[in-house]
mmCIF file of C-alpha atoms and ligand atoms in Angstrom:
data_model
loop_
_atom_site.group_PDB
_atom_site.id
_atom_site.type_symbol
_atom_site.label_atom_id
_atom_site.label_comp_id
_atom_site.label_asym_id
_atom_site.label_seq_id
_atom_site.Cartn_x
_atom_site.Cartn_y
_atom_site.Cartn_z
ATOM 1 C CA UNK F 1 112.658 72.392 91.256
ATOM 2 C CA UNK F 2 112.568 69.011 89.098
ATOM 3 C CA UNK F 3 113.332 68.730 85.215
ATOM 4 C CA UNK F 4 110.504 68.383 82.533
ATOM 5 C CA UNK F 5 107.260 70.245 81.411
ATOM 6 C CA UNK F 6 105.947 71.096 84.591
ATOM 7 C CA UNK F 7 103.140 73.568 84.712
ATOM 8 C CA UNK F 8 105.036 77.205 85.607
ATOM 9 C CA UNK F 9 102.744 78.682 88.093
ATOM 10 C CA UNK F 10 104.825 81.873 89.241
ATOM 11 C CA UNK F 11 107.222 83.354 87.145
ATOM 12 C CA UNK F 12 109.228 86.990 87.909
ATOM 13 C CA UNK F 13 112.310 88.154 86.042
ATOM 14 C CA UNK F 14 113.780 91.387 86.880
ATOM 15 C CA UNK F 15 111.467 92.925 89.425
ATOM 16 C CA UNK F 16 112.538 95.295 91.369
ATOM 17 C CA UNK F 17 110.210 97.376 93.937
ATOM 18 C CA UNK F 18 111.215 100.139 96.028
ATOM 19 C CA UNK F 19 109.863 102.073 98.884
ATOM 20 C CA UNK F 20 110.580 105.925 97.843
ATOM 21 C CA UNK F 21 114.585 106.169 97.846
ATOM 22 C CA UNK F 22 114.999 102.672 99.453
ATOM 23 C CA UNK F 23 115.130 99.833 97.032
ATOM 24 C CA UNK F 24 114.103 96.850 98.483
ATOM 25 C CA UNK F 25 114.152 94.313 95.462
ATOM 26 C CA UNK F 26 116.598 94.202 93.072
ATOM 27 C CA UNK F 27 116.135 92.453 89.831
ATOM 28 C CA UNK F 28 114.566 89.331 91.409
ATOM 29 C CA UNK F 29 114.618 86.192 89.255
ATOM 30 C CA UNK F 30 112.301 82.999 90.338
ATOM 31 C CA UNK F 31 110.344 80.416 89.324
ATOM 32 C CA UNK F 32 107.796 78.028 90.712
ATOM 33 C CA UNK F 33 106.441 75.031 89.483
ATOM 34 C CA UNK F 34 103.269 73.620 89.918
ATOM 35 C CA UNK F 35 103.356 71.784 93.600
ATOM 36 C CA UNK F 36 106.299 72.692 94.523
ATOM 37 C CA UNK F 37 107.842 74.268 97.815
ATOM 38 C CA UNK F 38 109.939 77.079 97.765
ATOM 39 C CA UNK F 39 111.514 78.358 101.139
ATOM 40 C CA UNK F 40 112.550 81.819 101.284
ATOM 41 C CA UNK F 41 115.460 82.417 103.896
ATOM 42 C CA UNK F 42 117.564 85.834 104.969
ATOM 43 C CA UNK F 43 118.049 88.003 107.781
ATOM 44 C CA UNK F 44 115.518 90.473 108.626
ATOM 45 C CA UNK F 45 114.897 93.600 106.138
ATOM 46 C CA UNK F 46 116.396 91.484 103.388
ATOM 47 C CA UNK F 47 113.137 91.558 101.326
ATOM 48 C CA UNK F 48 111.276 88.614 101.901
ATOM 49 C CA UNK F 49 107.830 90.141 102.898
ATOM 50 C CA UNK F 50 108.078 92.374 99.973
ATOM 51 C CA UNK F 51 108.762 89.990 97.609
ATOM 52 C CA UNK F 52 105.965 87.618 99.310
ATOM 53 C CA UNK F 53 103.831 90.477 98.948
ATOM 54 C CA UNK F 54 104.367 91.871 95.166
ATOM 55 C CA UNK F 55 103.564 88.167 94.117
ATOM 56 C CA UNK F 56 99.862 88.640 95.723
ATOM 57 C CA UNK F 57 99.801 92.117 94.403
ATOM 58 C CA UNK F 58 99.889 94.071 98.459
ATOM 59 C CA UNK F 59 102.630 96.267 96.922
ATOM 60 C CA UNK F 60 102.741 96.946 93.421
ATOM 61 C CA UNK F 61 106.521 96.645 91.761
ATOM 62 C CA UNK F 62 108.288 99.034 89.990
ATOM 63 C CA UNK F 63 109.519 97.340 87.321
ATOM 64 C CA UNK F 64 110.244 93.524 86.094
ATOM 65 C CA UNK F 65 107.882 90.897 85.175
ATOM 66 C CA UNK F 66 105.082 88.894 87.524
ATOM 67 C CA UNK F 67 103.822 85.897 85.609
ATOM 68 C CA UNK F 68 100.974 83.697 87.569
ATOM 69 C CA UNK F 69 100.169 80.231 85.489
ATOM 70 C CA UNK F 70 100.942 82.118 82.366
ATOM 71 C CA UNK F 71 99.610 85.777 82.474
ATOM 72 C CA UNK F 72 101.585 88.676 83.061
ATOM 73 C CA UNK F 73 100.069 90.488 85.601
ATOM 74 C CA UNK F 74 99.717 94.705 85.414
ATOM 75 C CA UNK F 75 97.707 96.403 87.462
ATOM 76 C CA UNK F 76 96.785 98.535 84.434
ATOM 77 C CA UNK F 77 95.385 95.385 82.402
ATOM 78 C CA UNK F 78 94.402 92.432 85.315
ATOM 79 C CA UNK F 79 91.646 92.704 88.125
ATOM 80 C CA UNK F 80 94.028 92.176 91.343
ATOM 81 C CA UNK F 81 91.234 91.330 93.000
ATOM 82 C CA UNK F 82 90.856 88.399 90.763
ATOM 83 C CA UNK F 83 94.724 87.276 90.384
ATOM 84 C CA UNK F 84 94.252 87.133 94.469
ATOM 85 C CA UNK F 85 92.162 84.777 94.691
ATOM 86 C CA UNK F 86 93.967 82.240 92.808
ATOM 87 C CA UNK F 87 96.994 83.597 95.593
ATOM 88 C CA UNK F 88 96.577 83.056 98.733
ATOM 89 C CA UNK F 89 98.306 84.309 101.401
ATOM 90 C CA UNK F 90 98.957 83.696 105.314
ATOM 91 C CA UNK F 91 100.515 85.935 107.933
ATOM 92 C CA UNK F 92 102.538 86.129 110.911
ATOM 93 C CA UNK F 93 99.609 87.594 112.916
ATOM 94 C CA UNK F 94 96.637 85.655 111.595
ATOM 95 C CA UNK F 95 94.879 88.406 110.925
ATOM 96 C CA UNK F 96 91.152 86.718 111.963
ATOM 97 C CA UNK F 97 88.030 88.817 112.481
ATOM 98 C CA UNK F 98 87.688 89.135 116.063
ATOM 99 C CA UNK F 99 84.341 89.284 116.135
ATOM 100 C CA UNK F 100 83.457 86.481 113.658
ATOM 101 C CA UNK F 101 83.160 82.827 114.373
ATOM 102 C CA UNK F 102 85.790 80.574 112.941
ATOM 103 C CA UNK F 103 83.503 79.384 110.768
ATOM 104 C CA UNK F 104 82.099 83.074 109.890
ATOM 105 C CA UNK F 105 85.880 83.828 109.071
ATOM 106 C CA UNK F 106 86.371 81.425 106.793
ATOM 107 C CA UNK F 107 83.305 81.479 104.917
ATOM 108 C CA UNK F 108 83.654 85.753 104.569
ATOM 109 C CA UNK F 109 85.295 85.969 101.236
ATOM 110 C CA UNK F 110 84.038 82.593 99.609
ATOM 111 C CA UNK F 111 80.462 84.248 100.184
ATOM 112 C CA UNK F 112 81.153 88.027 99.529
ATOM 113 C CA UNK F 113 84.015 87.950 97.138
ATOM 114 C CA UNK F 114 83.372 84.736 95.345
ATOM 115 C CA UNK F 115 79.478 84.707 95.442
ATOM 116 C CA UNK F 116 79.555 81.313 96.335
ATOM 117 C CA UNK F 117 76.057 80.253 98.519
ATOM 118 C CA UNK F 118 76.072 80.326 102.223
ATOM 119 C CA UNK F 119 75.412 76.606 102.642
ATOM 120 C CA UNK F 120 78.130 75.191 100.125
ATOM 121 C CA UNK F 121 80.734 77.929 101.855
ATOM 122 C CA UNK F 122 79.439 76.655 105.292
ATOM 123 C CA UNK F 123 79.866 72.763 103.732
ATOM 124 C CA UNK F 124 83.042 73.241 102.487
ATOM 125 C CA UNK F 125 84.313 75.679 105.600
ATOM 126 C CA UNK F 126 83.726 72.563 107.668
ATOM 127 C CA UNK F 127 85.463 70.220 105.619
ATOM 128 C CA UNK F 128 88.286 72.611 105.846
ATOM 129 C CA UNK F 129 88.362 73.112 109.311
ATOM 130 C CA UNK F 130 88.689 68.538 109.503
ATOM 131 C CA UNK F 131 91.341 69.338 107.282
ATOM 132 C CA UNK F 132 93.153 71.301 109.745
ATOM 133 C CA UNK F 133 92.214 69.517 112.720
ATOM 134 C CA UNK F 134 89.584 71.819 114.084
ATOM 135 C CA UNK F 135 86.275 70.452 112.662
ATOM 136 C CA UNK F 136 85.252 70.815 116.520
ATOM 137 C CA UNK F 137 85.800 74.486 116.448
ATOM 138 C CA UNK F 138 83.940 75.979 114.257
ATOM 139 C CA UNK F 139 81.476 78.087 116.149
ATOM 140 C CA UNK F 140 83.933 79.258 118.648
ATOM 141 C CA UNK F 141 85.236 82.867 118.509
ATOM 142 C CA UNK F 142 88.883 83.353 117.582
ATOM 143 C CA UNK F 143 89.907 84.750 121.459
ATOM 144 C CA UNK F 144 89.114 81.144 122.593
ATOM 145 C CA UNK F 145 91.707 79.670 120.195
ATOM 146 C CA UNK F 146 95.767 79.225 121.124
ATOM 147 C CA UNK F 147 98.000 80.927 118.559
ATOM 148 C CA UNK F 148 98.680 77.544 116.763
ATOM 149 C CA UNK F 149 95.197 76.814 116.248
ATOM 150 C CA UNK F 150 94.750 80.499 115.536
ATOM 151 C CA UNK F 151 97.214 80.102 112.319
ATOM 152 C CA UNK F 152 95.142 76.820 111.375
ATOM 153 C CA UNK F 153 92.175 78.886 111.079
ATOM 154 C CA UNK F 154 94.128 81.378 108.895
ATOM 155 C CA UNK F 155 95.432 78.334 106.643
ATOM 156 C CA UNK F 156 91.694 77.011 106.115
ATOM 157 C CA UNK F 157 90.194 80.391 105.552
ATOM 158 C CA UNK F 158 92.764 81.510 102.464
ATOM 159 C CA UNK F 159 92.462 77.222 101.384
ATOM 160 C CA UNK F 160 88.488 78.653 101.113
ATOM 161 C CA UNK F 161 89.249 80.666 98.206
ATOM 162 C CA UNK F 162 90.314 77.134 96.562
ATOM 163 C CA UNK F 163 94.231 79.390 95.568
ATOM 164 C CA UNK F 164 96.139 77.350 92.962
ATOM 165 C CA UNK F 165 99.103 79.069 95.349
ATOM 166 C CA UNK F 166 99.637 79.612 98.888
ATOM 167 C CA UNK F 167 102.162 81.927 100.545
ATOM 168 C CA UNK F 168 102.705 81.908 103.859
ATOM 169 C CA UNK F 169 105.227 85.276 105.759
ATOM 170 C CA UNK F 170 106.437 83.284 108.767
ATOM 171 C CA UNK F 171 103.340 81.518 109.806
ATOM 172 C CA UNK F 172 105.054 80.113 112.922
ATOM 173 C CA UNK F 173 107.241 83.345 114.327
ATOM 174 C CA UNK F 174 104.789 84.465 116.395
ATOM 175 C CA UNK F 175 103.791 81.131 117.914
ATOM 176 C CA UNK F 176 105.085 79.774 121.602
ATOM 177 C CA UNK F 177 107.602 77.291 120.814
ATOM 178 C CA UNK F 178 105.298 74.539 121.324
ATOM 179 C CA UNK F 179 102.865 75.107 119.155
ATOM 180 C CA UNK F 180 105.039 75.710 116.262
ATOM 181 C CA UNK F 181 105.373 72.043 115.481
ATOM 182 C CA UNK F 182 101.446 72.030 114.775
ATOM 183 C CA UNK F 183 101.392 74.642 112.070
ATOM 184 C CA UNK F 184 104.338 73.179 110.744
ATOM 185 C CA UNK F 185 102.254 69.780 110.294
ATOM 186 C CA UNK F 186 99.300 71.532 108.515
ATOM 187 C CA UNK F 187 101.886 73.062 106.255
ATOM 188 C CA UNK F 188 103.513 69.397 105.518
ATOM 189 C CA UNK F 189 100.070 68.201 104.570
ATOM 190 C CA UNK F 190 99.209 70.408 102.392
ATOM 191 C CA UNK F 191 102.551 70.458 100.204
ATOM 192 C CA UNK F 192 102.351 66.644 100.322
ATOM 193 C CA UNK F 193 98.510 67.516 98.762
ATOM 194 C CA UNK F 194 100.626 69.169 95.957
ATOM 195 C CA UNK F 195 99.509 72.730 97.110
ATOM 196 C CA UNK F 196 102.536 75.003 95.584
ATOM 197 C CA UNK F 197 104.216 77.114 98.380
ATOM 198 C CA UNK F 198 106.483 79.907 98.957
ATOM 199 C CA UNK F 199 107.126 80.478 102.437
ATOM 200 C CA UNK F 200 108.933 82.614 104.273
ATOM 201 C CA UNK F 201 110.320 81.019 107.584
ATOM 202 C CA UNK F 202 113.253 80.446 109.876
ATOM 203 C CA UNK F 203 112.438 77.076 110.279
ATOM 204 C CA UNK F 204 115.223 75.179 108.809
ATOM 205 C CA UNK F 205 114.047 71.832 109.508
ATOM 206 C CA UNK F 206 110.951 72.590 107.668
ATOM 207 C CA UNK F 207 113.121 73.717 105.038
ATOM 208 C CA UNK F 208 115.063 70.898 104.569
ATOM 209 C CA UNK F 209 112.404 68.715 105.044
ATOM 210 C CA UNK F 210 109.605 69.784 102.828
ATOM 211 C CA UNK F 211 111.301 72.330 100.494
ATOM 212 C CA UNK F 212 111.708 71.165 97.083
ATOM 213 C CA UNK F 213 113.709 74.586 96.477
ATOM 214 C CA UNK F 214 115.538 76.987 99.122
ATOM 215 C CA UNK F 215 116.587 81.074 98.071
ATOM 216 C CA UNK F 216 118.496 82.850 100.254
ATOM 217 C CA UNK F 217 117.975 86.713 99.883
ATOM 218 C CA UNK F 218 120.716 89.471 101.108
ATOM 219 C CA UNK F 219 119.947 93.389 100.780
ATOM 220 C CA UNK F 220 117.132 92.751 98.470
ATOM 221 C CA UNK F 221 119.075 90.085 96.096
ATOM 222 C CA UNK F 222 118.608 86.690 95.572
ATOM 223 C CA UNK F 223 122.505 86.172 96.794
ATOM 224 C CA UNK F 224 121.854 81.728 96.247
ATOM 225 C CA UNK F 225 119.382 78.912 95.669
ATOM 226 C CA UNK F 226 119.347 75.318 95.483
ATOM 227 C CA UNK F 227 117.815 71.803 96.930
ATOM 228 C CA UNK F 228 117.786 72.022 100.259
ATOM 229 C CA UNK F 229 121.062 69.892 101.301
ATOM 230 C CA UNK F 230 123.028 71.579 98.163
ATOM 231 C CA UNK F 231 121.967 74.762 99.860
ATOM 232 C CA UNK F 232 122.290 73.918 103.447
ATOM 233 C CA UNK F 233 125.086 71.304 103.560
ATOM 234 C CA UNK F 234 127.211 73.090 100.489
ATOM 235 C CA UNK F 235 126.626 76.936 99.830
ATOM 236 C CA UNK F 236 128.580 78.201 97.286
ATOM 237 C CA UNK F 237 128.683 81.602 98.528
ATOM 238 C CA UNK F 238 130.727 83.542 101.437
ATOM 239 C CA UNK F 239 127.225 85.658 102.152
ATOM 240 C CA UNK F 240 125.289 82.487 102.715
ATOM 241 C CA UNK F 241 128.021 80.334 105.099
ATOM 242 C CA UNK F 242 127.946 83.450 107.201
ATOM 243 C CA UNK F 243 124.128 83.483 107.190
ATOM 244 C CA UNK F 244 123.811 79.632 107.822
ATOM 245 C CA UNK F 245 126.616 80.197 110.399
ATOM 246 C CA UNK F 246 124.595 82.943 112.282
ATOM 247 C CA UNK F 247 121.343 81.029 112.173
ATOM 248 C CA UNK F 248 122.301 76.649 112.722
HETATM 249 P P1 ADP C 1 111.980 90.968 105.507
HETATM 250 O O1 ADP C 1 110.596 90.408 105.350
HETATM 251 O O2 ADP C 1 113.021 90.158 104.829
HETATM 252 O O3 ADP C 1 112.325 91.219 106.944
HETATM 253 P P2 ADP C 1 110.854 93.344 104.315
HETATM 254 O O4 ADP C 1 110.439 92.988 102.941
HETATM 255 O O5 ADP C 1 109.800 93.430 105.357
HETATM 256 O O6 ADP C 1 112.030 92.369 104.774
HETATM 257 O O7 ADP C 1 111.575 94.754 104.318
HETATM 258 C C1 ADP C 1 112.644 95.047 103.437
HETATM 259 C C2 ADP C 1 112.989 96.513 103.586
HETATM 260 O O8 ADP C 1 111.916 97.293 103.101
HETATM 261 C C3 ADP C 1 113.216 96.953 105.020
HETATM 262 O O9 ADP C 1 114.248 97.915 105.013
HETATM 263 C C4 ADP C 1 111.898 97.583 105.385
HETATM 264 O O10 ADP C 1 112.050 98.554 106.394
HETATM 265 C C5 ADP C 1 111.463 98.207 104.088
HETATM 266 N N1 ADP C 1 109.994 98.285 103.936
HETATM 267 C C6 ADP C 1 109.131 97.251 103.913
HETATM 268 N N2 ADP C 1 107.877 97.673 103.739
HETATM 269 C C7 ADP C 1 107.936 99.021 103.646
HETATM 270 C C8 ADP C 1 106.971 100.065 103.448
HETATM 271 N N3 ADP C 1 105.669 99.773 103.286
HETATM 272 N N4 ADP C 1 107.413 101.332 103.413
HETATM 273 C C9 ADP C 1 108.720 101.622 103.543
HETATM 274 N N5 ADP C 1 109.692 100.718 103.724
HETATM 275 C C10 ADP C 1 109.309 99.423 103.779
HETATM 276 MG MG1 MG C 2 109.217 89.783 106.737
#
């Protein structure tokens, strides 16, 4: 993250979230800035997905603080409803209506959550789906798409809900090899757009690459984070050697 009075659009200090006797997050501290790209790296069970998921409000943390562009966010006081649309989210397994159009997917929650009309959602669906390379695609049923262009679909649909933050829980994991490099790509352009990011993914080169900022979780804990080459060409830590090690 870069110096100076940049507009803080996530903010948690202390959160910790636990799943019955298992706690999962302990006392996470981060920050995001307003464009930036954070990368979120560990081993599996380390956290990631929960943490990824607490800052859309899917689980709801025990204790700490969840700040998004300013307000605190309690599920007491805040419509989550509301604090998720201006979060968006991606998946491993896109997660697309079967049995909607790719156009009818993306225009679902613009019309029935947002209220927005029909004919501006279906405008600004198709613009979207140019955006993401499939402006050819739109009336085609998700079956008929490969797994990258699947995942494109998934990026334009949560872009629909016009987020002021995307996060995306390894979008590429599930993908054949070769069609990684195409999600990757969307993902590129949209950071370069100034879209702020967290993402969860193994994909180092990404990381390097397109991160602005790199946190590498153990057992719940944030064990290290840097720039990407202080993080990947000089850890400071034993933990995150071995993890680098294990992974490069
Ligand atoms: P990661 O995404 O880094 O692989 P997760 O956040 O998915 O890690 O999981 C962290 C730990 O929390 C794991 O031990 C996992 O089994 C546990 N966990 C995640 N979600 C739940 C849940 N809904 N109920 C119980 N345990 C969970
Ligand atoms: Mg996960």
């Amino acid at each position: 993250m870069s110096e100076g009075k940049e507009k803080e659009m996530i903010k948690v200090e202390k959160l910790n979230k636990s799943f019955g006797d298992l706690h999962v997050l302990k006392d996470i501290d981060l920050k995001v800035n307003e464009s930036d790209v954070v990368v979120l790296i560990g081993a599996s069970g380390s956290g990631k997905s929960t943490l990824l998921r607490c800052l859309n409000f899917l689980e709801i943390k025990n204790s700490g603080k969840i700040v998004i562009e300013g307000d605190q966010i309690e599920q007491e006081t805040h419509d989550l409803n509301k604090v998720r649309e201006r979060v968006g989210m991606v998946f491993q397994h896109f997660n697309l209506f079967p049995h909607k159009t790719v156009l009818g997917n993306i225009i679902e929650a613009p019309t029935q959550v947002k209220g927005i009309s029909k004919e501006q959602a279906i405008k600004e669906g198709k613009l979207l789906l140019d955006k993401v390379g499939l402006g050819d695609k739109y009336n085609v049923y998700p079956s008929t798409l490969s797994g990258g262009q699947k995942q494109r679909v998934a990026i334009a649909r949560a872009l629909a809900m016009k987020p002021d933050v995307m996060l995306f829980d390894e979008p590429t994991s599930a993908l054949d090899p070769e069609l990684v490099g195409e999600v990757l790509s969307t993902m590129k352009e949209l950071a370069d757009d100034g879209m702020t990011m967290v993402v969860v993914t193994h994909e180092m080169g990404f990381a390097r690459e397109v991160g602005d900022w790199v946190v590498y979780m153990h057992d719940g804990k944030i064990v290290e984070s840097g720039i990407p080459i202080d993080l990947f060409d000089n850890p400071r830590k034993e933990r995150t050697k071995e993890f680098l090690g294990s992974i490069l």
